[in-house]
Amino acid sequence: MSSRRFVDAAVLAVAVAEGVLTTIAEGTPYGIVTTAIAVLALLVRERWPLAVLLATMPAVLFPGTIVPAIVALYVVSSRWRDPWLLAGCGFLATAGFVFPMSEFAPSIWDFHTLLGVIYAAMTAIAPILLGQFLLSRRELALRLEEVKEAREHERRLDAEAILARERNQLAREMHDVVSHQVSLIAVQATALMVSTQDPDAKQAAGNVRQLSVNTLDELRHMVNLLRASGTPATELTPQPTLTDLERLIGNSAIDARLVGAAPEGLEPPVQRAIYRTIQEALTNVRKHAPGASATIEISHDDTDLTVTVTNTRPTRPNLALPSAQHGLVGLQERATLLGGKLHTGPMPDGGFQLRLRLPLTAVGTAHV
C-alpha cells in the first residue's frame, strides 16, 4: 500500500511540474486552469478512467500538458481489452498531441508535421501497450492461482480415491477371507451341536457358534465403516450421494446449472458414479476453460440413465498445462464397472462435453 501511495504521489508531482513549466513556457497564466483540472482529475482516475481521459484533453490542447493524458490513457488500457475503445482513445490522444503543432505547418504533408504525427502516435501507443501488458500480467497471475487451487483440489481428490481403493481392498480381503473362515467355524460348531450327545460338548459348540455369529456381525460392521469412509479428514464420513449435488455445484466457483433429475431409488454405487462424474467435469472446466459456464443435464428413459456436462468456450486466457488425465481414466473405469460408457469430446462452438450413460434394469435401479 505504501508503494502504491508513493507511485500516486510521484505521478501527481510529475504532472504538476510539467503543467507549471509548460504554463511558464507559454507565457500565459490561463493555461493553469486546464492544467489544474487535468491534475485534479487524476485523483479519481481509478474510478472513472474514461471521464478522466476526457478531462485531461483540454490541458493537452492548451497549454500543451500531456502527462495527465498519458496517465489516464494508461489507466483506460489497463482496465479494458476492447480494441475499438482503445483505438478510439488512442486516436483522440494522438489528435490532441498533434493539434498544438498544426498551427506551425501550412499543410498536412509538411515534413515536420508528419514527424509530429508519428511522435504523437507513438506517445499515445506507449501507455496503451503498457496498460495491456499489465492487464495480461494480472490475468495470468489470477489464472495461475486458479490452476494452483485446481491442482490442490485434484491432489485431494486423488488422495481420497487412493484411500478409498485401499479401504475397499481391505474391506474385500476382510470379507472374503476372514468372513469365510469364521463362517466355516460357525458351520462346524453347528454340526457338532447336532451330532454330539455330550452336554458339555454341545454347550461348548453352541458357545463357539454364538461367538462366530457375533464375530461375523462385528466384521460386517467394520467392512461397512471402511467402505463408507470417504476422506482422510474423518474416518466415518459417508460417500456422497445425489442429495449433495446442489452443494457441489454451488461450491464449484463456476456458473453452472442443473437440468433434470435422476430417478428415485438409485443404488449407492450409481449415485457415487454420477456425483464423481459431475465433480470431475466441473474440476476440468475450472482448470481448462476459465470463465466458461456449464450445464449439467440428467435424463433417463426405460433403459438408460444419461448424465451430460457441457461447458462453453473459455472467456479468459488458458495455460497449456500437461495433464495425465487420471480423472477421466478413473471415470471410465467406474462407468465400465457399472456396465456403462463414458464419452468425451470438444463441441463445435469451442466448448467441451462429457457424457456418462448407465444401463437401467428398471426405473431407478441400475446394474452394479
mmCIF file of C-alpha atoms in Angstrom:
data_model
loop_
_atom_site.group_PDB
_atom_site.id
_atom_site.type_symbol
_atom_site.label_atom_id
_atom_site.label_comp_id
_atom_site.label_asym_id
_atom_site.label_seq_id
_atom_site.Cartn_x
_atom_site.Cartn_y
_atom_site.Cartn_z
ATOM 1 C CA MET A 1 0.000 0.000 0.000
ATOM 2 C CA SER A 2 2.865 2.389 0.814
ATOM 3 C CA SER A 3 4.490 1.770 -2.585
ATOM 4 C CA ARG A 4 1.152 2.466 -4.307
ATOM 5 C CA ARG A 5 0.839 5.778 -2.495
ATOM 6 C CA PHE A 6 4.404 6.660 -3.426
ATOM 7 C CA VAL A 7 3.676 5.989 -7.110
ATOM 8 C CA ASP A 8 0.493 8.080 -6.969
ATOM 9 C CA ALA A 9 2.356 10.946 -5.325
ATOM 10 C CA ALA A 10 5.165 10.723 -7.894
ATOM 11 C CA VAL A 11 2.675 10.769 -10.794
ATOM 12 C CA LEU A 12 0.902 13.827 -9.397
ATOM 13 C CA ALA A 13 4.218 15.579 -8.746
ATOM 14 C CA VAL A 14 5.398 14.999 -12.321
ATOM 15 C CA ALA A 15 2.056 16.172 -13.714
ATOM 16 C CA VAL A 16 2.124 19.348 -11.596
ATOM 17 C CA ALA A 17 5.731 20.071 -12.509
ATOM 18 C CA GLU A 18 5.053 19.623 -16.217
ATOM 19 C CA GLY A 19 1.947 21.815 -16.002
ATOM 20 C CA VAL A 20 3.779 24.639 -14.258
ATOM 21 C CA LEU A 21 6.753 24.518 -16.596
ATOM 22 C CA THR A 22 4.513 24.386 -19.682
ATOM 23 C CA THR A 23 2.441 27.332 -18.465
ATOM 24 C CA ILE A 24 5.576 29.365 -17.809
ATOM 25 C CA ALA A 25 6.987 28.476 -21.223
ATOM 26 C CA GLU A 26 3.764 29.546 -22.947
ATOM 27 C CA GLY A 27 3.919 32.896 -21.141
ATOM 28 C CA THR A 28 0.191 32.976 -20.277
ATOM 29 C CA PRO A 29 -1.392 32.245 -16.888
ATOM 30 C CA TYR A 30 -4.696 30.954 -18.278
ATOM 31 C CA GLY A 31 -3.295 27.517 -19.013
ATOM 32 C CA ILE A 32 -3.013 26.855 -15.295
ATOM 33 C CA VAL A 33 -6.815 26.349 -15.167
ATOM 34 C CA THR A 34 -6.923 23.436 -17.648
ATOM 35 C CA THR A 35 -3.776 22.014 -16.120
ATOM 36 C CA ALA A 36 -5.268 22.130 -12.620
ATOM 37 C CA ILE A 37 -8.418 20.372 -13.860
ATOM 38 C CA ALA A 38 -6.315 17.637 -15.504
ATOM 39 C CA VAL A 39 -4.155 17.102 -12.417
ATOM 40 C CA LEU A 40 -7.129 17.009 -10.042
ATOM 41 C CA ALA A 41 -8.920 14.570 -12.344
ATOM 42 C CA LEU A 42 -6.040 12.128 -11.875
ATOM 43 C CA LEU A 43 -7.143 11.701 -8.254
ATOM 44 C CA VAL A 44 -10.209 9.747 -9.411
ATOM 45 C CA ARG A 45 -8.654 8.005 -12.423
ATOM 46 C CA GLU A 46 -9.205 4.527 -10.964
ATOM 47 C CA ARG A 47 -12.938 5.125 -10.553
ATOM 48 C CA TRP A 48 -13.770 6.956 -13.789
ATOM 49 C CA PRO A 49 -10.853 6.413 -16.212
ATOM 50 C CA LEU A 50 -12.723 7.404 -19.382
ATOM 51 C CA ALA A 51 -14.096 10.595 -17.845
ATOM 52 C CA VAL A 52 -10.635 11.460 -16.545
ATOM 53 C CA LEU A 53 -9.148 10.971 -20.023
ATOM 54 C CA LEU A 54 -11.657 13.431 -21.463
ATOM 55 C CA ALA A 55 -10.970 15.866 -18.623
ATOM 56 C CA THR A 56 -7.243 15.867 -19.422
ATOM 57 C CA MET A 57 -7.655 16.661 -23.124
ATOM 58 C CA PRO A 58 -8.199 20.463 -22.695
ATOM 59 C CA ALA A 59 -4.835 20.655 -20.950
ATOM 60 C CA VAL A 60 -3.261 18.885 -23.949
ATOM 61 C CA LEU A 61 -4.693 21.488 -26.322
ATOM 62 C CA PHE A 62 -3.829 24.415 -24.089
ATOM 63 C CA PRO A 63 -1.203 24.909 -22.821
ATOM 64 C CA GLY A 64 0.155 21.502 -24.051
ATOM 65 C CA THR A 65 0.364 19.455 -20.849
ATOM 66 C CA ILE A 66 0.420 15.770 -21.849
ATOM 67 C CA VAL A 67 1.438 13.838 -18.709
ATOM 68 C CA PRO A 68 -2.112 13.673 -17.228
ATOM 69 C CA ALA A 69 -3.476 12.451 -20.571
ATOM 70 C CA ILE A 70 -0.788 9.761 -20.816
ATOM 71 C CA VAL A 71 -1.554 8.566 -17.271
ATOM 72 C CA ALA A 72 -5.302 8.473 -17.972
ATOM 73 C CA LEU A 73 -4.711 6.605 -21.237
ATOM 74 C CA TYR A 74 -2.646 4.009 -19.375
ATOM 75 C CA VAL A 75 -5.408 3.507 -16.770
ATOM 76 C CA VAL A 76 -8.022 3.006 -19.508
ATOM 77 C CA SER A 77 -5.798 0.458 -21.255
ATOM 78 C CA SER A 78 -5.142 -1.440 -18.025
ATOM 79 C CA ARG A 79 -8.876 -1.761 -17.404
ATOM 80 C CA TRP A 80 -10.348 -2.890 -20.764
ATOM 81 C CA ARG A 81 -9.402 -5.042 -23.752
ATOM 82 C CA ASP A 82 -11.947 -3.667 -26.220
ATOM 83 C CA PRO A 83 -9.832 -2.875 -29.338
ATOM 84 C CA TRP A 84 -12.322 -0.289 -30.627
ATOM 85 C CA LEU A 85 -12.351 1.545 -27.319
ATOM 86 C CA LEU A 86 -8.550 1.554 -27.118
ATOM 87 C CA ALA A 87 -8.220 2.632 -30.757
ATOM 88 C CA GLY A 88 -10.666 5.493 -30.180
ATOM 89 C CA CYS A 89 -8.864 6.673 -27.060
ATOM 90 C CA GLY A 90 -5.507 6.404 -28.821
ATOM 91 C CA PHE A 91 -6.776 8.388 -31.815
ATOM 92 C CA LEU A 92 -8.228 11.061 -29.509
ATOM 93 C CA ALA A 93 -4.954 11.385 -27.626
ATOM 94 C CA THR A 94 -2.918 11.448 -30.859
ATOM 95 C CA ALA A 95 -5.115 14.184 -32.300
ATOM 96 C CA GLY A 96 -4.715 16.185 -29.113
ATOM 97 C CA PHE A 97 -0.952 15.805 -29.163
ATOM 98 C CA VAL A 98 -0.770 16.844 -32.832
ATOM 99 C CA PHE A 99 -3.125 19.826 -32.626
ATOM 100 C CA PRO A 100 -0.713 22.306 -30.979
ATOM 101 C CA MET A 101 1.786 21.706 -33.850
ATOM 102 C CA SER A 102 -0.741 22.187 -36.652
ATOM 103 C CA GLU A 103 -0.612 25.975 -36.495
ATOM 104 C CA PHE A 104 3.082 25.879 -37.405
ATOM 105 C CA ALA A 105 2.538 23.781 -40.537
ATOM 106 C CA PRO A 106 0.620 25.102 -43.558
ATOM 107 C CA SER A 107 -0.087 21.615 -44.875
ATOM 108 C CA ILE A 108 -0.514 18.112 -43.530
ATOM 109 C CA TRP A 109 2.151 16.985 -45.965
ATOM 110 C CA ASP A 110 4.684 19.232 -44.281
ATOM 111 C CA PHE A 111 7.708 17.175 -43.278
ATOM 112 C CA HIS A 112 7.746 18.413 -39.674
ATOM 113 C CA THR A 113 4.008 17.844 -39.267
ATOM 114 C CA LEU A 114 4.329 14.242 -40.411
ATOM 115 C CA LEU A 115 7.120 13.665 -37.944
ATOM 116 C CA GLY A 116 4.960 15.227 -35.244
ATOM 117 C CA VAL A 117 2.100 12.895 -36.098
ATOM 118 C CA ILE A 118 4.415 9.894 -35.834
ATOM 119 C CA TYR A 119 5.806 11.059 -32.484
ATOM 120 C CA ALA A 120 2.314 11.793 -31.166
ATOM 121 C CA ALA A 121 1.042 8.376 -32.241
ATOM 122 C CA MET A 122 3.971 6.653 -30.549
ATOM 123 C CA THR A 123 3.356 8.701 -27.419
ATOM 124 C CA ALA A 124 -0.271 7.546 -27.363
ATOM 125 C CA ILE A 125 0.509 3.916 -28.191
ATOM 126 C CA ALA A 126 3.138 3.517 -25.456
ATOM 127 C CA PRO A 127 0.778 3.818 -22.437
ATOM 128 C CA ILE A 128 -1.801 1.645 -24.217
ATOM 129 C CA LEU A 129 0.738 -1.141 -24.704
ATOM 130 C CA LEU A 130 1.963 -0.795 -21.128
ATOM 131 C CA GLY A 131 -1.580 -0.966 -19.797
ATOM 132 C CA GLN A 132 -2.372 -4.051 -21.874
ATOM 133 C CA PHE A 133 0.827 -5.709 -20.694
ATOM 134 C CA LEU A 134 -0.014 -5.157 -17.034
ATOM 135 C CA LEU A 135 -3.599 -6.275 -17.608
ATOM 136 C CA SER A 136 -2.330 -9.525 -19.167
ATOM 137 C CA ARG A 137 0.021 -9.975 -16.261
ATOM 138 C CA ARG A 138 -2.802 -9.613 -13.735
ATOM 139 C CA GLU A 139 -4.949 -12.081 -15.665
ATOM 140 C CA LEU A 140 -2.050 -14.519 -15.843
ATOM 141 C CA ALA A 141 -1.471 -14.247 -12.084
ATOM 142 C CA LEU A 142 -5.166 -14.888 -11.489
ATOM 143 C CA ARG A 143 -5.109 -17.852 -13.840
ATOM 144 C CA LEU A 144 -2.038 -19.328 -12.144
ATOM 145 C CA GLU A 145 -3.770 -19.005 -8.777
ATOM 146 C CA GLU A 146 -6.829 -20.809 -10.171
ATOM 147 C CA VAL A 147 -4.590 -23.541 -11.582
ATOM 148 C CA LYS A 148 -2.878 -23.881 -8.207
ATOM 149 C CA GLU A 149 -6.227 -24.235 -6.437
ATOM 150 C CA ALA A 150 -7.439 -26.702 -9.061
ATOM 151 C CA ARG A 151 -4.291 -28.814 -8.723
ATOM 152 C CA GLU A 152 -4.603 -28.809 -4.938
ATOM 153 C CA HIS A 153 -8.230 -29.845 -5.307
ATOM 154 C CA GLU A 154 -7.246 -32.589 -7.754
ATOM 155 C CA ARG A 155 -4.496 -33.747 -5.414
ATOM 156 C CA ARG A 156 -7.012 -34.081 -2.589
ATOM 157 C CA LEU A 157 -9.380 -35.983 -4.863
ATOM 158 C CA ASP A 158 -6.577 -38.320 -5.932
ATOM 159 C CA ALA A 159 -5.636 -38.911 -2.288
ATOM 160 C CA GLU A 160 -9.262 -39.623 -1.450
ATOM 161 C CA ALA A 161 -9.558 -42.017 -4.382
ATOM 162 C CA ILE A 162 -6.381 -43.876 -3.388
ATOM 163 C CA LEU A 163 -7.528 -44.093 0.209
ATOM 164 C CA ALA A 164 -10.969 -45.298 -0.875
ATOM 165 C CA ARG A 165 -9.415 -48.002 -3.088
ATOM 166 C CA GLU A 166 -7.151 -49.177 -0.281
ATOM 167 C CA ARG A 167 -10.030 -49.323 2.164
ATOM 168 C CA ASN A 168 -12.256 -51.123 -0.318
ATOM 169 C CA GLN A 169 -9.484 -53.619 -0.960
ATOM 170 C CA LEU A 170 -9.043 -54.124 2.779
ATOM 171 C CA ALA A 171 -12.799 -54.490 3.168
ATOM 172 C CA ARG A 172 -12.890 -57.104 0.412
ATOM 173 C CA GLU A 173 -9.995 -59.022 1.963
ATOM 174 C CA MET A 174 -11.656 -58.981 5.371
ATOM 175 C CA HIS A 175 -14.976 -60.039 3.904
ATOM 176 C CA ASP A 176 -13.621 -62.724 1.573
ATOM 177 C CA VAL A 177 -11.003 -64.273 3.841
ATOM 178 C CA VAL A 178 -11.947 -63.665 7.469
ATOM 179 C CA SER A 179 -15.682 -63.964 6.902
ATOM 180 C CA HIS A 180 -15.206 -67.221 5.040
ATOM 181 C CA GLN A 181 -13.095 -68.753 7.803
ATOM 182 C CA VAL A 182 -15.398 -67.624 10.605
ATOM 183 C CA SER A 183 -18.412 -68.922 8.692
ATOM 184 C CA LEU A 184 -16.742 -72.345 8.456
ATOM 185 C CA ILE A 185 -16.169 -72.311 12.206
ATOM 186 C CA ALA A 186 -19.840 -71.500 12.773
ATOM 187 C CA VAL A 187 -20.917 -74.319 10.427
ATOM 188 C CA GLN A 188 -18.613 -76.832 12.116
ATOM 189 C CA ALA A 189 -19.860 -75.757 15.524
ATOM 190 C CA THR A 190 -23.462 -76.214 14.408
ATOM 191 C CA ALA A 191 -22.663 -79.672 13.046
ATOM 192 C CA LEU A 192 -21.017 -80.603 16.325
ATOM 193 C CA MET A 193 -24.086 -79.462 18.278
ATOM 194 C CA VAL A 194 -26.275 -81.736 16.183
ATOM 195 C CA SER A 195 -24.014 -84.786 16.167
ATOM 196 C CA THR A 196 -22.775 -84.932 19.788
ATOM 197 C CA GLN A 197 -24.705 -86.283 22.735
ATOM 198 C CA ASP A 198 -22.305 -84.931 25.343
ATOM 199 C CA PRO A 199 -23.979 -81.963 27.084
ATOM 200 C CA ASP A 200 -20.682 -80.251 27.786
ATOM 201 C CA ALA A 201 -19.550 -80.608 24.182
ATOM 202 C CA LYS A 202 -22.961 -79.430 22.946
ATOM 203 C CA GLN A 203 -22.735 -76.335 25.163
ATOM 204 C CA ALA A 204 -19.172 -75.610 24.054
ATOM 205 C CA ALA A 205 -20.170 -75.975 20.409
ATOM 206 C CA GLY A 206 -23.094 -73.613 20.994
ATOM 207 C CA ASN A 207 -20.768 -71.048 22.554
ATOM 208 C CA VAL A 208 -18.377 -71.332 19.621
ATOM 209 C CA ARG A 209 -21.271 -70.921 17.192
ATOM 210 C CA GLN A 210 -22.614 -67.846 19.024
ATOM 211 C CA LEU A 211 -19.158 -66.274 19.186
ATOM 212 C CA SER A 212 -18.744 -66.897 15.442
ATOM 213 C CA VAL A 213 -22.068 -65.256 14.677
ATOM 214 C CA ASN A 214 -21.159 -62.241 16.845
ATOM 215 C CA THR A 215 -17.773 -62.016 15.141
ATOM 216 C CA LEU A 216 -19.428 -62.033 11.716
ATOM 217 C CA ASP A 217 -21.753 -59.208 12.760
ATOM 218 C CA GLU A 218 -18.826 -57.154 14.023
ATOM 219 C CA LEU A 219 -16.879 -57.925 10.868
ATOM 220 C CA ARG A 220 -19.735 -56.778 8.626
ATOM 221 C CA HIS A 221 -19.999 -53.600 10.656
ATOM 222 C CA MET A 222 -16.261 -52.900 10.250
ATOM 223 C CA VAL A 223 -16.458 -53.595 6.490
ATOM 224 C CA ASN A 224 -19.339 -51.139 6.139
ATOM 225 C CA LEU A 225 -17.370 -48.488 8.020
ATOM 226 C CA LEU A 226 -14.345 -48.998 5.794
ATOM 227 C CA ARG A 227 -16.432 -48.682 2.636
ATOM 228 C CA ALA A 228 -18.263 -45.624 3.949
ATOM 229 C CA SER A 229 -15.150 -43.671 4.906
ATOM 230 C CA GLY A 230 -14.583 -41.203 2.070
ATOM 231 C CA THR A 231 -11.999 -38.643 3.166
ATOM 232 C CA PRO A 232 -8.780 -38.640 5.191
ATOM 233 C CA ALA A 233 -10.206 -35.877 7.383
ATOM 234 C CA THR A 234 -12.790 -38.101 9.089
ATOM 235 C CA GLU A 235 -12.892 -41.839 9.458
ATOM 236 C CA LEU A 236 -16.683 -42.216 9.292
ATOM 237 C CA THR A 237 -17.749 -39.745 6.620
ATOM 238 C CA PRO A 238 -20.147 -41.422 4.143
ATOM 239 C CA GLN A 239 -19.636 -41.329 0.396
ATOM 240 C CA PRO A 240 -21.511 -38.548 -1.431
ATOM 241 C CA THR A 241 -24.958 -39.115 -2.912
ATOM 242 C CA LEU A 242 -27.170 -37.235 -5.342
ATOM 243 C CA THR A 243 -28.525 -35.134 -2.486
ATOM 244 C CA ASP A 244 -25.084 -33.471 -2.348
ATOM 245 C CA LEU A 245 -25.174 -32.298 -5.980
ATOM 246 C CA GLU A 246 -26.580 -28.847 -5.235
ATOM 247 C CA ARG A 247 -23.812 -28.175 -2.732
ATOM 248 C CA LEU A 248 -21.177 -29.477 -5.157
ATOM 249 C CA ILE A 249 -22.406 -27.158 -7.915
ATOM 250 C CA GLY A 250 -22.732 -24.206 -5.551
ATOM 251 C CA ASN A 251 -19.153 -24.627 -4.289
ATOM 252 C CA SER A 252 -17.619 -25.163 -7.734
ATOM 253 C CA ALA A 253 -16.931 -21.411 -8.376
ATOM 254 C CA ILE A 254 -18.387 -21.947 -11.851
ATOM 255 C CA ASP A 255 -21.511 -20.542 -13.463
ATOM 256 C CA ALA A 256 -23.233 -23.931 -13.610
ATOM 257 C CA ARG A 257 -26.869 -25.025 -13.659
ATOM 258 C CA LEU A 258 -28.527 -28.397 -13.153
ATOM 259 C CA VAL A 259 -31.241 -29.549 -15.571
ATOM 260 C CA GLY A 260 -33.369 -32.626 -14.908
ATOM 261 C CA ALA A 261 -33.168 -35.176 -12.121
ATOM 262 C CA ALA A 262 -32.254 -38.805 -11.623
ATOM 263 C CA PRO A 263 -34.921 -41.434 -10.895
ATOM 264 C CA GLU A 264 -35.667 -42.395 -7.322
ATOM 265 C CA GLY A 265 -34.094 -45.424 -5.698
ATOM 266 C CA LEU A 266 -30.700 -45.459 -7.402
ATOM 267 C CA GLU A 267 -28.242 -47.740 -5.687
ATOM 268 C CA PRO A 268 -25.297 -46.100 -3.839
ATOM 269 C CA PRO A 269 -22.619 -47.126 -6.406
ATOM 270 C CA VAL A 270 -24.656 -45.499 -9.175
ATOM 271 C CA GLN A 271 -25.182 -42.316 -7.152
ATOM 272 C CA ARG A 272 -21.457 -42.141 -6.412
ATOM 273 C CA ALA A 273 -20.629 -42.612 -10.099
ATOM 274 C CA ILE A 274 -22.927 -39.748 -11.096
ATOM 275 C CA TYR A 275 -21.569 -37.494 -8.352
ATOM 276 C CA ARG A 276 -17.901 -38.208 -9.167
ATOM 277 C CA THR A 277 -18.528 -37.711 -12.883
ATOM 278 C CA ILE A 278 -20.047 -34.260 -12.334
ATOM 279 C CA GLN A 279 -17.330 -33.403 -9.822
ATOM 280 C CA GLU A 280 -14.525 -34.312 -12.252
ATOM 281 C CA ALA A 281 -16.238 -32.459 -15.110
ATOM 282 C CA LEU A 282 -16.557 -29.247 -13.074
ATOM 283 C CA THR A 283 -12.923 -29.576 -11.984
ATOM 284 C CA ASN A 284 -11.838 -29.851 -15.628
ATOM 285 C CA VAL A 285 -13.926 -26.802 -16.553
ATOM 286 C CA ARG A 286 -12.246 -24.795 -13.832
ATOM 287 C CA LYS A 287 -8.791 -25.973 -14.948
ATOM 288 C CA HIS A 288 -9.046 -25.930 -18.733
ATOM 289 C CA ALA A 289 -11.887 -23.482 -19.535
ATOM 290 C CA PRO A 290 -11.531 -20.446 -17.244
ATOM 291 C CA GLY A 291 -14.551 -18.186 -17.317
ATOM 292 C CA ALA A 292 -16.764 -20.780 -19.053
ATOM 293 C CA SER A 293 -20.253 -21.708 -17.911
ATOM 294 C CA ALA A 294 -21.504 -25.282 -17.595
ATOM 295 C CA THR A 295 -24.822 -27.089 -17.988
ATOM 296 C CA ILE A 296 -25.417 -30.380 -16.156
ATOM 297 C CA GLU A 297 -28.252 -32.417 -17.622
ATOM 298 C CA ILE A 298 -29.587 -35.636 -16.075
ATOM 299 C CA SER A 299 -32.099 -37.615 -18.111
ATOM 300 C CA HIS A 300 -33.372 -41.190 -18.249
ATOM 301 C CA ASP A 301 -35.723 -43.485 -20.108
ATOM 302 C CA ASP A 302 -36.752 -47.114 -19.685
ATOM 303 C CA THR A 303 -33.310 -48.480 -20.479
ATOM 304 C CA ASP A 304 -30.603 -45.860 -19.803
ATOM 305 C CA LEU A 305 -29.681 -43.041 -17.470
ATOM 306 C CA THR A 306 -27.592 -40.266 -19.052
ATOM 307 C CA VAL A 307 -25.557 -37.536 -17.359
ATOM 308 C CA THR A 308 -24.225 -34.826 -19.680
ATOM 309 C CA VAL A 309 -21.944 -31.961 -18.625
ATOM 310 C CA THR A 310 -21.390 -29.348 -21.332
ATOM 311 C CA ASN A 311 -19.302 -26.203 -20.928
ATOM 312 C CA THR A 312 -18.942 -23.190 -23.182
ATOM 313 C CA ARG A 313 -15.669 -21.965 -24.621
ATOM 314 C CA PRO A 314 -13.319 -20.216 -22.149
ATOM 315 C CA THR A 315 -13.547 -16.435 -21.836
ATOM 316 C CA ARG A 316 -10.155 -15.936 -20.223
ATOM 317 C CA PRO A 317 -6.663 -16.960 -21.394
ATOM 318 C CA ASN A 318 -5.914 -20.628 -20.877
ATOM 319 C CA LEU A 319 -2.491 -22.005 -19.961
ATOM 320 C CA ALA A 320 -1.396 -25.129 -21.868
ATOM 321 C CA LEU A 321 -0.566 -27.378 -18.934
ATOM 322 C CA PRO A 322 0.367 -31.057 -19.116
ATOM 323 C CA SER A 323 -2.285 -33.487 -17.906
ATOM 324 C CA ALA A 324 -2.158 -37.229 -17.400
ATOM 325 C CA GLN A 325 -5.990 -37.379 -17.482
ATOM 326 C CA HIS A 326 -6.104 -39.726 -14.494
ATOM 327 C CA GLY A 327 -9.505 -38.330 -13.572
ATOM 328 C CA LEU A 328 -11.096 -39.281 -16.892
ATOM 329 C CA VAL A 329 -9.466 -42.724 -16.753
ATOM 330 C CA GLY A 330 -10.954 -43.250 -13.299
ATOM 331 C CA LEU A 331 -14.389 -42.196 -14.536
ATOM 332 C CA GLN A 332 -14.089 -44.606 -17.470
ATOM 333 C CA GLU A 333 -13.233 -47.451 -15.109
ATOM 334 C CA ARG A 334 -16.124 -46.550 -12.813
ATOM 335 C CA ALA A 335 -18.544 -46.474 -15.761
ATOM 336 C CA THR A 336 -17.279 -49.841 -17.023
ATOM 337 C CA LEU A 337 -17.802 -51.446 -13.609
ATOM 338 C CA LEU A 338 -21.425 -50.312 -13.723
ATOM 339 C CA GLY A 339 -21.914 -51.592 -17.272
ATOM 340 C CA GLY A 340 -21.994 -48.096 -18.755
ATOM 341 C CA LYS A 341 -19.977 -45.933 -21.117
ATOM 342 C CA LEU A 342 -18.238 -42.578 -20.887
ATOM 343 C CA HIS A 343 -17.857 -40.270 -23.895
ATOM 344 C CA THR A 344 -15.848 -37.041 -24.009
ATOM 345 C CA GLY A 345 -15.065 -34.623 -26.804
ATOM 346 C CA PRO A 346 -14.957 -30.995 -27.967
ATOM 347 C CA MET A 347 -18.035 -29.097 -29.156
ATOM 348 C CA PRO A 348 -18.319 -27.132 -32.457
ATOM 349 C CA ASP A 349 -18.576 -23.810 -30.574
ATOM 350 C CA GLY A 350 -15.270 -24.347 -28.770
ATOM 351 C CA GLY A 351 -16.730 -25.911 -25.624
ATOM 352 C CA PHE A 352 -16.404 -29.444 -24.271
ATOM 353 C CA GLN A 353 -18.857 -32.200 -23.399
ATOM 354 C CA LEU A 354 -18.672 -35.194 -21.060
ATOM 355 C CA ARG A 355 -21.459 -37.805 -21.196
ATOM 356 C CA LEU A 356 -21.992 -40.762 -18.866
ATOM 357 C CA ARG A 357 -24.543 -43.411 -19.887
ATOM 358 C CA LEU A 358 -25.551 -46.153 -17.425
ATOM 359 C CA PRO A 359 -27.992 -49.015 -18.120
ATOM 360 C CA LEU A 360 -31.181 -49.382 -16.066
ATOM 361 C CA THR A 361 -32.908 -52.713 -15.472
ATOM 362 C CA ALA A 362 -35.943 -50.899 -14.088
ATOM 363 C CA VAL A 363 -36.847 -47.328 -13.296
ATOM 364 C CA GLY A 364 -34.422 -46.159 -10.670
ATOM 365 C CA THR A 365 -32.350 -49.355 -10.435
ATOM 366 C CA ALA A 366 -29.018 -49.788 -12.272
ATOM 367 C CA HIS A 367 -26.740 -52.737 -12.894
ATOM 368 C CA VAL A 368 -23.927 -52.908 -10.357
#
